[in-house]
Short mmCIF file of C-alpha atoms in Angstrom, two decimals:
data_model
loop_
_atom_site.label_atom_id
_atom_site.label_comp_id
_atom_site.label_asym_id
_atom_site.label_seq_id
_atom_site.Cartn_x
_atom_site.Cartn_y
_atom_site.Cartn_z
CA UNK A 1 -133.86 -77.47 138.51
CA UNK A 2 -135.60 -75.51 136.21
CA UNK A 3 -138.78 -74.56 136.98
CA UNK A 4 -141.41 -75.04 134.57
CA UNK A 5 -144.31 -72.37 134.07
CA UNK A 6 -146.33 -72.96 131.37
CA UNK A 7 -146.99 -69.41 130.91
CA UNK A 8 -143.50 -68.60 129.99
CA UNK A 9 -142.57 -71.79 128.20
CA UNK A 10 -145.49 -70.69 125.86
CA UNK A 11 -143.11 -68.97 123.60
CA UNK A 12 -143.51 -69.76 120.19
CA UNK A 13 -142.23 -68.01 116.48
CA UNK A 14 -143.68 -67.60 113.53
CA UNK A 15 -147.47 -69.26 112.45
CA UNK A 16 -147.75 -71.42 115.58
CA UNK A 17 -147.75 -68.16 117.63
CA UNK A 18 -150.23 -66.48 115.42
CA UNK A 19 -152.59 -69.99 115.44
CA UNK A 20 -152.35 -69.94 119.45
CA UNK A 21 -153.20 -67.01 119.91
CA UNK A 22 -156.18 -67.29 117.42
CA UNK A 23 -157.47 -70.21 119.40
CA UNK A 24 -157.82 -67.57 122.08
CA UNK A 25 -159.45 -64.81 119.76
CA UNK A 26 -161.60 -66.73 117.23
CA UNK A 27 -164.05 -68.15 119.21
CA UNK A 28 -166.76 -65.67 118.22
CA UNK A 29 -167.29 -67.96 115.19
CA UNK A 30 -169.44 -69.89 117.69
CA UNK A 31 -171.92 -66.70 117.79
CA UNK A 32 -173.12 -67.85 114.19
CA UNK A 33 -173.22 -71.38 115.03
CA UNK A 34 -175.47 -70.86 118.09
CA UNK A 35 -177.70 -68.22 116.36
CA UNK A 36 -177.85 -70.72 112.99
CA UNK A 37 -179.00 -73.52 115.79
CA UNK A 38 -182.48 -71.02 116.28
CA UNK A 39 -182.98 -72.34 119.81
CA UNK A 40 -182.72 -76.50 118.46
CA UNK A 41 -179.95 -77.29 121.10
CA UNK A 42 -179.22 -80.41 119.18
CA UNK A 43 -177.47 -78.71 116.93
CA UNK A 44 -175.14 -77.36 119.02
CA UNK A 45 -174.10 -80.65 119.48
CA UNK A 46 -169.95 -80.94 119.52
CA UNK A 47 -168.81 -81.28 115.77
CA UNK A 48 -166.78 -84.86 114.67
CA UNK A 49 -162.90 -84.24 115.61
CA UNK A 50 -160.06 -84.11 113.61
CA UNK A 51 -158.84 -86.78 115.78
CA UNK A 52 -161.37 -89.03 114.40
CA UNK A 53 -164.38 -91.42 116.46
CA UNK A 54 -163.42 -92.62 119.88
CA UNK A 55 -163.01 -96.07 120.41
CA UNK A 56 -162.01 -98.19 123.84
CA UNK A 57 -158.07 -97.87 123.98
CA UNK A 58 -155.74 -100.49 126.01
CA UNK A 59 -153.91 -99.25 128.94
CA UNK A 60 -150.29 -99.60 128.46
CA UNK A 61 -149.73 -100.62 132.15
CA UNK A 62 -152.31 -102.49 132.98
CA UNK A 63 -153.91 -104.07 129.86
CA UNK A 64 -157.49 -102.87 130.69
CA UNK A 65 -159.87 -100.32 128.77
CA UNK A 66 -159.87 -97.54 131.09
CA UNK A 67 -160.26 -94.67 128.22
CA UNK A 68 -161.79 -94.09 125.18
CA UNK A 69 -159.76 -92.32 122.53
CA UNK A 70 -158.88 -91.78 118.88
CA UNK A 71 -156.66 -94.02 116.81
CA UNK A 72 -152.99 -93.04 117.11
CA UNK A 73 -153.53 -92.25 120.53
CA UNK A 74 -151.99 -94.40 123.89
CA UNK A 75 -151.72 -93.91 127.56
CA UNK A 76 -149.92 -95.62 130.23
CA UNK A 77 -151.91 -95.39 133.91
CA UNK A 78 -149.97 -94.65 136.98
CA UNK A 79 -150.77 -93.46 140.91
CA UNK A 80 -153.95 -95.65 141.55
CA UNK A 81 -155.49 -95.34 144.89
CA UNK A 82 -154.20 -97.69 147.22
CA UNK A 83 -151.13 -98.37 145.56
CA UNK A 84 -147.83 -98.48 147.62
CA UNK A 85 -146.00 -94.79 147.22
CA UNK A 86 -141.76 -94.66 147.11
CA UNK A 87 -142.64 -93.51 150.85
CA UNK A 88 -144.22 -96.69 151.87
CA UNK A 89 -147.91 -95.25 152.44
CA UNK A 90 -150.83 -96.35 149.88
CA UNK A 91 -151.83 -93.85 147.27
CA UNK A 92 -154.59 -91.27 148.71
CA UNK A 93 -158.08 -91.36 146.81
CA UNK A 94 -159.52 -88.86 145.32
CA UNK A 95 -157.13 -87.42 142.73
CA UNK A 96 -157.95 -83.43 141.32
CA UNK A 97 -156.02 -80.78 139.95
CA UNK A 98 -152.53 -81.54 138.62
CA UNK A 99 -149.74 -79.62 137.04
CA UNK A 100 -145.81 -80.28 135.67
CA UNK A 101 -144.22 -77.52 138.14
CA UNK A 102 -140.39 -78.75 137.40
CA UNK A 103 -138.11 -80.11 135.07
CA UNK A 104 -134.57 -81.54 136.11
CA UNK A 105 -132.18 -83.87 134.37
CA UNK A 106 -131.63 -86.63 136.71
CA UNK A 107 -128.00 -86.65 138.75
CA UNK A 108 -127.21 -84.07 136.37
CA UNK A 109 -127.48 -80.66 138.38
CA UNK A 110 -128.85 -77.98 136.83
CA UNK A 111 -130.56 -78.22 133.48
CA UNK A 112 -130.41 -74.62 131.34
CA UNK A 113 -131.68 -75.97 128.30
CA UNK A 114 -135.03 -77.97 129.80
CA UNK A 115 -136.46 -78.11 126.03
CA UNK A 116 -133.63 -80.22 124.28
CA UNK A 117 -134.96 -83.43 123.61
CA UNK A 118 -138.63 -83.68 123.86
CA UNK A 119 -138.53 -84.99 127.38
CA UNK A 120 -135.91 -87.81 126.69
CA UNK A 121 -133.58 -87.88 129.59
CA UNK A 122 -135.32 -85.69 131.94
CA UNK A 123 -137.26 -85.88 135.21
CA UNK A 124 -140.92 -84.09 134.99
CA UNK A 125 -142.38 -83.56 138.53
CA UNK A 126 -145.44 -83.18 138.67
CA UNK A 127 -147.65 -82.27 142.14
CA UNK A 128 -151.48 -83.48 142.33
CA UNK A 129 -154.06 -82.88 144.94
CA UNK A 130 -156.46 -84.57 146.52
CA UNK A 131 -159.82 -83.85 147.30
CA UNK A 132 -160.34 -85.50 150.75
CA UNK A 133 -162.90 -84.36 153.96
CA UNK A 134 -162.43 -86.45 157.25
CA UNK A 135 -160.13 -89.25 156.32
CA UNK A 136 -156.62 -91.25 157.61
CA UNK A 137 -154.41 -88.19 157.00
CA UNK A 138 -151.73 -88.44 154.52
CA UNK A 139 -148.20 -88.48 156.47
CA UNK A 140 -146.36 -85.82 154.57
CA UNK A 141 -143.11 -83.27 155.37
CA UNK A 142 -146.03 -80.65 155.15
CA UNK A 143 -147.95 -80.48 157.87
CA UNK A 144 -150.81 -78.38 158.75
CA UNK A 145 -153.66 -79.52 160.82
CA UNK A 146 -153.05 -83.30 163.01
CA UNK A 147 -156.12 -82.12 165.37
CA UNK A 148 -160.07 -83.22 165.78
CA UNK A 149 -162.00 -81.73 162.71
CA UNK A 150 -165.28 -82.71 164.71
CA UNK A 151 -166.87 -86.15 165.78
CA UNK A 152 -163.40 -87.56 166.09
CA UNK A 153 -162.19 -87.68 162.51
CA UNK A 154 -158.93 -85.84 160.82
CA UNK A 155 -157.98 -83.74 157.96
CA UNK A 156 -157.06 -86.12 155.09
CA UNK A 157 -156.62 -83.74 152.09
CA UNK A 158 -153.38 -83.08 150.40
CA UNK A 159 -150.85 -83.39 147.89
CA UNK A 160 -148.57 -86.00 146.24
CA UNK A 161 -145.47 -85.36 143.91
CA UNK A 162 -145.06 -87.76 140.77
CA UNK A 163 -142.04 -88.11 139.50
CA UNK A 164 -142.30 -88.52 135.21
CA UNK A 165 -138.77 -89.52 134.19
CA UNK A 166 -137.43 -90.25 130.62
CA UNK A 167 -140.90 -90.68 129.05
CA UNK A 168 -142.01 -93.22 131.64
CA UNK A 169 -143.74 -92.80 135.20
CA UNK A 170 -140.82 -93.71 137.95
CA UNK A 171 -142.49 -92.72 141.55
CA UNK A 172 -144.59 -90.61 143.65
CA UNK A 173 -144.53 -89.61 147.29
CA UNK A 174 -146.69 -87.53 149.73
CA UNK A 175 -145.91 -83.56 149.75
CA UNK A 176 -148.64 -81.96 152.28
CA UNK A 177 -151.14 -83.67 154.50
CA UNK A 178 -153.49 -82.14 157.39
CA UNK A 179 -155.25 -80.20 155.03
CA UNK A 180 -159.24 -80.16 153.58
CA UNK A 181 -160.73 -80.97 150.32
CA UNK A 182 -157.89 -80.14 148.12
CA UNK A 183 -159.90 -79.55 144.66
CA UNK A 184 -157.56 -77.12 142.40
CA UNK A 185 -154.62 -74.89 142.54
CA UNK A 186 -151.99 -73.66 140.07
CA UNK A 187 -148.60 -73.79 139.30
CA UNK A 188 -146.29 -70.88 139.53
CA UNK A 189 -143.83 -69.49 137.30
CA UNK A 190 -141.27 -70.38 140.09
CA UNK A 191 -141.34 -73.92 140.25
CA UNK A 192 -144.45 -74.58 142.83
CA UNK A 193 -147.81 -76.00 142.93
CA UNK A 194 -150.30 -73.45 145.15
CA UNK A 195 -152.65 -76.09 146.27
CA UNK A 196 -156.41 -74.61 147.56
CA UNK A 197 -158.76 -76.08 150.03
CA UNK A 198 -162.36 -76.16 148.66
CA UNK A 199 -164.22 -75.52 152.04
CA UNK A 200 -166.13 -72.73 153.73
CA UNK A 201 -166.28 -72.73 157.33
CA UNK A 202 -165.73 -71.11 160.96
CA UNK A 203 -164.91 -73.88 162.54
CA UNK A 204 -161.46 -74.70 163.87
CA UNK A 205 -159.71 -78.14 164.95
CA UNK A 206 -158.62 -79.33 168.23
CA UNK A 207 -155.72 -77.78 167.71
CA UNK A 208 -157.15 -74.24 166.90
CA UNK A 209 -156.77 -74.87 162.56
CA UNK A 210 -158.93 -73.24 160.37
CA UNK A 211 -159.53 -74.49 156.65
CA UNK A 212 -160.07 -72.77 153.75
CA UNK A 213 -156.77 -71.64 152.58
CA UNK A 214 -154.24 -71.72 150.07
CA UNK A 215 -150.98 -73.88 150.77
CA UNK A 216 -148.09 -73.59 148.61
CA UNK A 217 -146.20 -77.02 147.79
CA UNK A 218 -142.66 -77.59 146.48
CA UNK A 219 -141.31 -79.50 143.73
CA UNK A 220 -138.79 -81.44 146.38
CA UNK A 221 -141.79 -83.14 148.60
CA UNK A 222 -139.34 -82.86 151.54
CA UNK A 223 -139.27 -78.88 151.47
CA UNK A 224 -143.25 -78.09 151.67
CA UNK A 225 -143.48 -76.61 154.88
CA UNK A 226 -147.51 -76.74 155.48
CA UNK A 227 -147.86 -73.40 156.16
CA UNK A 228 -151.12 -71.58 154.81
CA UNK A 229 -150.88 -68.71 152.55
CA UNK A 230 -153.72 -65.95 155.41
CA UNK A 231 -152.90 -63.42 152.61
CA UNK A 232 -154.96 -65.36 149.80
CA UNK A 233 -158.16 -65.28 151.86
CA UNK A 234 -160.32 -68.17 153.21
CA UNK A 235 -163.20 -69.03 151.66
CA UNK A 236 -163.92 -71.89 149.12
CA UNK A 237 -161.22 -71.76 147.24
CA UNK A 238 -160.91 -73.81 143.92
CA UNK A 239 -157.80 -72.89 141.39
CA UNK A 240 -155.34 -70.26 140.79
CA UNK A 241 -153.40 -68.68 137.89
CA UNK A 242 -150.43 -66.63 138.18
CA UNK A 243 -149.68 -63.61 135.64
CA UNK A 244 -145.78 -64.49 135.18
CA UNK A 245 -145.59 -60.52 133.95
CA UNK A 246 -146.29 -58.74 137.32
CA UNK A 247 -146.48 -61.79 140.04
CA UNK A 248 -150.05 -61.31 140.93
CA UNK A 249 -152.29 -64.65 141.57
CA UNK A 250 -155.63 -64.83 140.39
CA UNK A 251 -157.82 -67.15 142.50
CA UNK A 252 -161.58 -68.24 141.80
CA UNK A 253 -164.32 -69.40 144.37
CA UNK A 254 -166.76 -72.43 143.99
CA UNK A 255 -169.74 -71.44 145.85
CA UNK A 256 -173.15 -71.22 144.06
CA UNK A 257 -174.23 -67.95 142.93
CA UNK A 258 -172.07 -66.17 145.28
CA UNK A 259 -168.83 -66.57 144.13
CA UNK A 260 -165.90 -63.69 143.50
CA UNK A 261 -163.44 -63.32 141.09
CA UNK A 262 -160.34 -62.40 143.23
CA UNK A 263 -156.58 -61.27 142.59
CA UNK A 264 -153.91 -61.12 145.33
CA UNK A 265 -151.04 -58.26 144.79
CA UNK A 266 -147.91 -59.46 146.81
CA UNK A 267 -145.97 -57.58 148.70
CA UNK A 268 -142.48 -59.85 147.69
CA UNK A 269 -142.42 -59.55 144.04
CA UNK A 270 -139.13 -61.83 144.33
CA UNK A 271 -140.81 -65.07 142.88
CA UNK A 272 -139.19 -67.99 144.79
CA UNK A 273 -140.57 -70.59 147.13
CA UNK A 274 -142.20 -68.70 150.46
CA UNK A 275 -142.24 -64.70 148.80
CA UNK A 276 -146.44 -65.62 148.96
CA UNK A 277 -146.04 -65.61 152.83
CA UNK A 278 -144.88 -61.83 153.03
CA UNK A 279 -148.35 -60.85 152.79
CA UNK A 280 -150.15 -58.50 150.03
CA UNK A 281 -153.06 -57.24 148.95
CA UNK A 282 -156.33 -59.32 148.35
CA UNK A 283 -158.72 -57.66 145.74
CA UNK A 284 -162.09 -58.71 143.80
CA UNK A 285 -163.28 -57.96 140.71
CA UNK A 286 -166.06 -55.36 140.41
CA UNK A 287 -167.44 -54.43 136.51
CA UNK A 288 -167.04 -50.72 136.16
CA UNK A 289 -170.17 -48.84 136.02
CA UNK A 290 -172.32 -51.61 137.34
CA UNK A 291 -172.67 -52.44 141.12
CA UNK A 292 -172.76 -56.09 141.68
CA UNK A 293 -173.04 -57.57 138.12
CA UNK A 294 -174.34 -60.83 138.05
CA UNK A 295 -172.63 -62.89 135.65
CA UNK A 296 -174.66 -66.32 136.72
CA UNK A 297 -176.33 -65.97 133.38
CA UNK A 298 -174.45 -65.37 130.24
CA UNK A 299 -174.35 -65.19 126.51
CA UNK A 300 -171.19 -65.50 123.97
CA UNK A 301 -169.86 -62.28 123.60
CA UNK A 302 -170.57 -60.70 127.02
CA UNK A 303 -168.13 -58.77 127.53
CA UNK A 304 -166.98 -56.37 130.98
CA UNK A 305 -164.62 -53.68 131.71
CA UNK A 306 -163.14 -54.44 135.28
CA UNK A 307 -161.75 -53.20 138.23
CA UNK A 308 -160.75 -54.51 141.69
CA UNK A 309 -161.72 -53.24 144.92
CA UNK A 310 -159.65 -54.37 148.38
CA UNK A 311 -160.43 -56.84 150.57
CA UNK A 312 -159.86 -55.22 154.14
CA UNK A 313 -159.67 -58.83 155.74
CA UNK A 314 -158.78 -62.01 153.99
CA UNK A 315 -159.55 -63.77 157.01
CA UNK A 316 -162.66 -62.78 157.99
CA UNK A 317 -165.50 -65.16 159.02
CA UNK A 318 -168.49 -66.48 157.09
CA UNK A 319 -171.64 -64.40 157.44
CA UNK A 320 -175.02 -65.01 157.13
CA UNK A 321 -176.74 -64.03 153.34
CA UNK A 322 -178.46 -60.91 153.53
CA UNK A 323 -182.15 -61.25 153.15
CA UNK A 324 -183.10 -61.16 149.67
CA UNK A 325 -179.85 -61.77 148.21
CA UNK A 326 -180.34 -63.56 145.09
CA UNK A 327 -180.91 -67.18 143.68
CA UNK A 328 -179.79 -68.93 147.26
CA UNK A 329 -181.30 -71.14 149.64
CA UNK A 330 -182.74 -69.55 153.11
CA UNK A 331 -179.64 -70.09 155.60
CA UNK A 332 -176.91 -69.94 153.48
CA UNK A 333 -173.74 -67.66 154.10
CA UNK A 334 -171.55 -65.48 152.49
CA UNK A 335 -167.81 -66.61 152.59
CA UNK A 336 -165.97 -63.01 154.62
CA UNK A 337 -163.98 -61.97 151.57
CA UNK A 338 -167.06 -62.11 149.18
CA UNK A 339 -169.41 -60.76 151.87
CA UNK A 340 -166.95 -57.71 152.32
CA UNK A 341 -166.54 -57.61 147.84
CA UNK A 342 -170.78 -57.73 147.67
CA UNK A 343 -170.60 -54.86 149.53
CA UNK A 344 -168.31 -52.91 147.72
CA UNK A 345 -170.16 -53.78 144.38
CA UNK A 346 -167.80 -56.31 143.18
CA UNK A 347 -169.40 -58.95 140.64
CA UNK A 348 -170.53 -62.40 141.28
CA UNK A 349 -170.27 -65.53 139.23
CA UNK A 350 -172.25 -69.11 139.72
CA UNK A 351 -169.27 -71.58 140.45
CA UNK A 352 -165.63 -70.17 139.48
CA UNK A 353 -163.62 -73.27 139.01
CA UNK A 354 -160.78 -73.81 136.31
CA UNK A 355 -158.45 -70.77 135.72
CA UNK A 356 -154.81 -70.71 133.30
CA UNK A 357 -152.69 -68.12 131.97
CA UNK A 358 -151.93 -67.94 128.36
CA UNK A 359 -150.68 -65.34 126.24
CA UNK A 360 -151.34 -62.75 128.96
CA UNK A 361 -154.74 -64.07 129.34
CA UNK A 362 -156.74 -66.02 131.73
CA UNK A 363 -159.14 -68.42 130.31
CA UNK A 364 -162.00 -68.57 133.57
CA UNK A 365 -164.34 -71.53 133.74
CA UNK A 366 -167.65 -71.08 135.69
CA UNK A 367 -168.82 -74.50 135.83
CA UNK A 368 -172.76 -73.84 136.19
CA UNK A 369 -173.45 -70.30 134.12
CA UNK A 370 -177.14 -70.37 132.83
CA UNK A 371 -180.12 -71.62 133.45
CA UNK A 372 -182.05 -75.29 134.25
CA UNK A 373 -185.10 -76.67 133.42
CA UNK A 374 -187.07 -74.54 135.99
CA UNK A 375 -185.34 -71.43 135.12
CA UNK A 376 -183.28 -71.53 137.81
CA UNK A 377 -179.99 -69.09 137.42
CA UNK A 378 -176.35 -70.37 138.20
CA UNK A 379 -177.66 -74.42 137.27
CA UNK A 380 -176.55 -74.01 133.71
CA UNK A 381 -174.26 -76.64 131.81
CA UNK A 382 -171.05 -73.83 131.98
CA UNK A 383 -169.26 -71.37 130.31
CA UNK A 384 -165.34 -70.09 129.32
CA UNK A 385 -164.59 -66.50 130.19
CA UNK A 386 -161.41 -64.87 128.82
CA UNK A 387 -159.78 -62.27 130.41
CA UNK A 388 -157.29 -60.28 128.65
CA UNK A 389 -154.62 -59.08 131.72
CA UNK A 390 -153.33 -55.96 129.98
CA UNK A 391 -156.73 -54.08 129.43
CA UNK A 392 -159.22 -55.85 132.31
CA UNK A 393 -161.54 -56.83 129.63
CA UNK A 394 -163.39 -59.97 130.36
CA UNK A 395 -165.69 -61.82 127.76
CA UNK A 396 -167.36 -65.03 127.66
CA UNK A 397 -165.92 -67.08 124.37
CA UNK A 398 -168.01 -70.61 125.12
CA UNK A 399 -171.33 -70.59 126.89
CA UNK A 400 -172.69 -74.18 126.75
CA UNK A 401 -176.04 -74.27 125.50
CA UNK A 402 -176.75 -77.95 125.93
CA UNK A 403 -175.05 -81.01 128.01
CA UNK A 404 -173.81 -82.10 124.66
CA UNK A 405 -171.66 -79.22 123.93
CA UNK A 406 -170.30 -79.11 127.42
CA UNK A 407 -171.84 -80.32 130.80
CA UNK A 408 -170.10 -78.62 133.28
CA UNK A 409 -166.56 -77.74 132.70
CA UNK A 410 -164.66 -77.84 135.26
CA UNK A 411 -160.36 -77.65 135.10
CA UNK A 412 -158.94 -75.95 132.10
CA UNK A 413 -155.72 -75.72 130.38
CA UNK A 414 -154.02 -74.82 127.13
CA UNK A 415 -151.12 -76.41 125.02
CA UNK A 416 -148.12 -74.56 123.34
CA UNK A 417 -149.99 -74.99 120.32
CA UNK A 418 -152.73 -72.98 121.85
CA UNK A 419 -155.35 -76.11 121.98
CA UNK A 420 -157.82 -75.40 124.59
CA UNK A 421 -159.02 -78.49 126.63
CA UNK A 422 -161.64 -79.06 129.22
CA UNK A 423 -162.28 -81.32 131.96
CA UNK A 424 -165.83 -82.13 132.64
CA UNK A 425 -167.48 -82.83 135.46
CA UNK A 426 -171.10 -83.69 134.60
CA UNK A 427 -170.49 -87.17 133.68
CA UNK A 428 -174.08 -88.59 133.45
CA UNK A 429 -174.57 -86.82 129.84
CA UNK A 430 -174.77 -89.68 127.47
CA UNK A 431 -173.80 -89.71 123.91
CA UNK A 432 -172.90 -91.62 120.83
CA UNK A 433 -170.10 -93.06 123.24
CA UNK A 434 -172.42 -94.35 125.94
CA UNK A 435 -172.12 -92.68 129.43
CA UNK A 436 -169.42 -90.99 130.74
CA UNK A 437 -167.51 -88.40 131.53
CA UNK A 438 -165.26 -86.46 128.59
CA UNK A 439 -162.32 -84.66 127.74
CA UNK A 440 -163.47 -81.46 125.81
CA UNK A 441 -161.44 -79.56 123.40
CA UNK A 442 -162.31 -76.05 121.45
CA UNK A 443 -161.33 -75.71 117.60
CA UNK A 444 -159.96 -72.37 116.67
CA UNK A 445 -163.17 -71.61 115.64
CA UNK A 446 -165.02 -72.20 118.97
CA UNK A 447 -166.55 -75.43 118.11
CA UNK A 448 -166.23 -78.28 120.80
CA UNK A 449 -165.38 -81.53 120.27
CA UNK A 450 -164.78 -84.96 122.39
CA UNK A 451 -160.99 -85.78 122.79
CA UNK A 452 -161.55 -88.78 125.57
CA UNK A 453 -164.17 -90.18 127.25
CA UNK A 454 -164.10 -91.94 130.47
CA UNK A 455 -164.50 -95.76 130.02
CA UNK A 456 -163.88 -97.08 133.79
CA UNK A 457 -166.07 -100.63 134.09
CA UNK A 458 -164.04 -103.05 135.87
CA UNK A 459 -164.58 -106.40 137.44
CA UNK A 460 -163.17 -108.01 140.89
CA UNK A 461 -161.10 -109.99 138.39
CA UNK A 462 -160.26 -107.73 136.33
CA UNK A 463 -158.57 -105.26 139.47
CA UNK A 464 -157.05 -108.69 140.84
CA UNK A 465 -155.27 -109.43 137.86
CA UNK A 466 -153.61 -105.69 137.47
CA UNK A 467 -152.89 -106.02 141.19
CA UNK A 468 -154.68 -103.05 142.26
CA UNK A 469 -157.02 -102.49 145.33
CA UNK A 470 -159.88 -101.03 144.47
CA UNK A 471 -163.61 -101.38 144.23
CA UNK A 472 -165.49 -103.54 141.73
CA UNK A 473 -167.70 -101.16 139.89
CA UNK A 474 -168.59 -98.50 137.13
CA UNK A 475 -166.94 -95.40 137.50
CA UNK A 476 -167.69 -94.16 133.80
CA UNK A 477 -169.23 -90.76 135.39
CA UNK A 478 -166.29 -90.20 137.53
CA UNK A 479 -164.95 -86.28 136.53
CA UNK A 480 -162.09 -86.08 134.84
CA UNK A 481 -159.67 -83.29 136.69
CA UNK A 482 -156.07 -82.24 136.54
CA UNK A 483 -155.05 -81.60 133.05
CA UNK A 484 -151.80 -80.78 132.10
CA UNK A 485 -148.94 -80.64 129.65
CA UNK A 486 -145.25 -81.26 129.72
CA UNK A 487 -143.41 -78.37 128.45
CA UNK A 488 -143.16 -79.32 125.01
CA UNK A 489 -146.61 -80.28 124.71
CA UNK A 490 -146.05 -83.81 123.64
CA UNK A 491 -147.35 -85.33 126.49
CA UNK A 492 -150.66 -84.64 128.24
CA UNK A 493 -151.63 -86.11 132.04
CA UNK A 494 -154.89 -86.28 133.16
CA UNK A 495 -156.66 -87.54 136.19
CA UNK A 496 -159.64 -89.23 137.13
CA UNK A 497 -161.41 -88.76 140.43
CA UNK A 498 -162.77 -91.72 141.37
CA UNK A 499 -161.40 -94.70 141.64
CA UNK A 500 -158.28 -92.41 141.76
CA UNK A 501 -155.76 -92.85 138.69
CA UNK A 502 -153.25 -90.41 136.48
CA UNK A 503 -152.67 -90.62 133.14
CA UNK A 504 -150.12 -89.98 130.42
CA UNK A 505 -151.53 -89.74 126.99
CA UNK A 506 -149.51 -89.43 124.06
CA UNK A 507 -150.51 -89.23 120.21
CA UNK A 508 -150.32 -87.72 116.92
CA UNK A 509 -151.57 -83.91 118.44
CA UNK A 510 -150.55 -82.02 115.49
CA UNK A 511 -153.69 -84.02 113.82
CA UNK A 512 -155.99 -81.74 114.83
CA UNK A 513 -156.68 -78.86 117.06
CA UNK A 514 -154.89 -79.55 120.81
#
């Protein structure tokens, strides 16, 4: 089996590499667009996509019009909530973060050349999160907490592993259970998935287990241990990205207006399954020369030099926010790691969400950078920061000034061609295609465009004819999440959280910016 690390496999040559790097560095053209807009937000609407306009597209698996896509693109759905998995359980709901973690040759042992054939004759392993709270537990090889978490409920979160073989969906099975609110995470260079619990609590279950940790999931579901990576901190985790050059793990925190940016320096740099369990140093980002820098409001071009401060106790309980802590409600708490970081002058973001490594840089999403109509900080439409890992300088490359440009981007991914894609969480923004959440791309000039739109509005008859068990309803405002690519960026995988569906999308990618 070969692991699939998007960072290591994004080794392009010649003009292709230059184009990809350009996608990271040239978004500053958007500065000019915002200046020209002169305060008129309608002039910041996305540009027409090179892929063409969106229109309802028929799912090749069910015959239902689940997505709006440009002409020439097609997709197959798989792994609906309630579908029977290969281990006999119904597929859990609330699909979220996801990535391709391994490539292997079915029945042929180790494959030394995973790039040959562009997916034909290969098997891809994806790991998918399920952002569930108290619910019927996922019965998985890796079980963390089987106790009562309060009110007779049990931890219903976890992960499932999906197999995509020879270009087609094949099977799925549970891999991790007994966790809570598995939102996002990230792939490792050694072919595993780090899944994150997005919960901040001091409570323990009846078995003494606490929550708010990161767990490692193996590509072979049965090898998943269910052991928490305590050294990576206990807080409201969102996503992680691993620097393949150093093995350092970068982490975001989703806790409005009291979110840190973290990194974990492992003691064991072997880069293998379980190596992160051997401990290390958790650190938080601080802006050089500026204590407690506030990044909850930003403008394109803002740039900061980062340094890092140690977190003495990554497993420290949450504490009451000190009097006068800005832009939060009375009675709110700070996570233990953030409280320690803040006391040492660390920065704060609004709500740290997606993070993705590409060509020595990290793309970091803050889903609610900005102000709302009442002028409240950290309640805007979101931003994308880029951190250069060599220089440790971070710059705001995209700040949405209006819901039409982007409404609360969440997960982020980058193709081997350098195409940047955002999963939108704010689904209620109507546009020319009607209501519904969107997948939003960024051009190499820094302009946003619509690539896909949620079109799931189903009757009970349609659902029954497709052999599914979800409830009838309009799901168009449900968020996209877990966008990722196969190793050759020929196929894009993505989830819609509710009712819980996974998609594999193909088409003429070379026609546009993705």
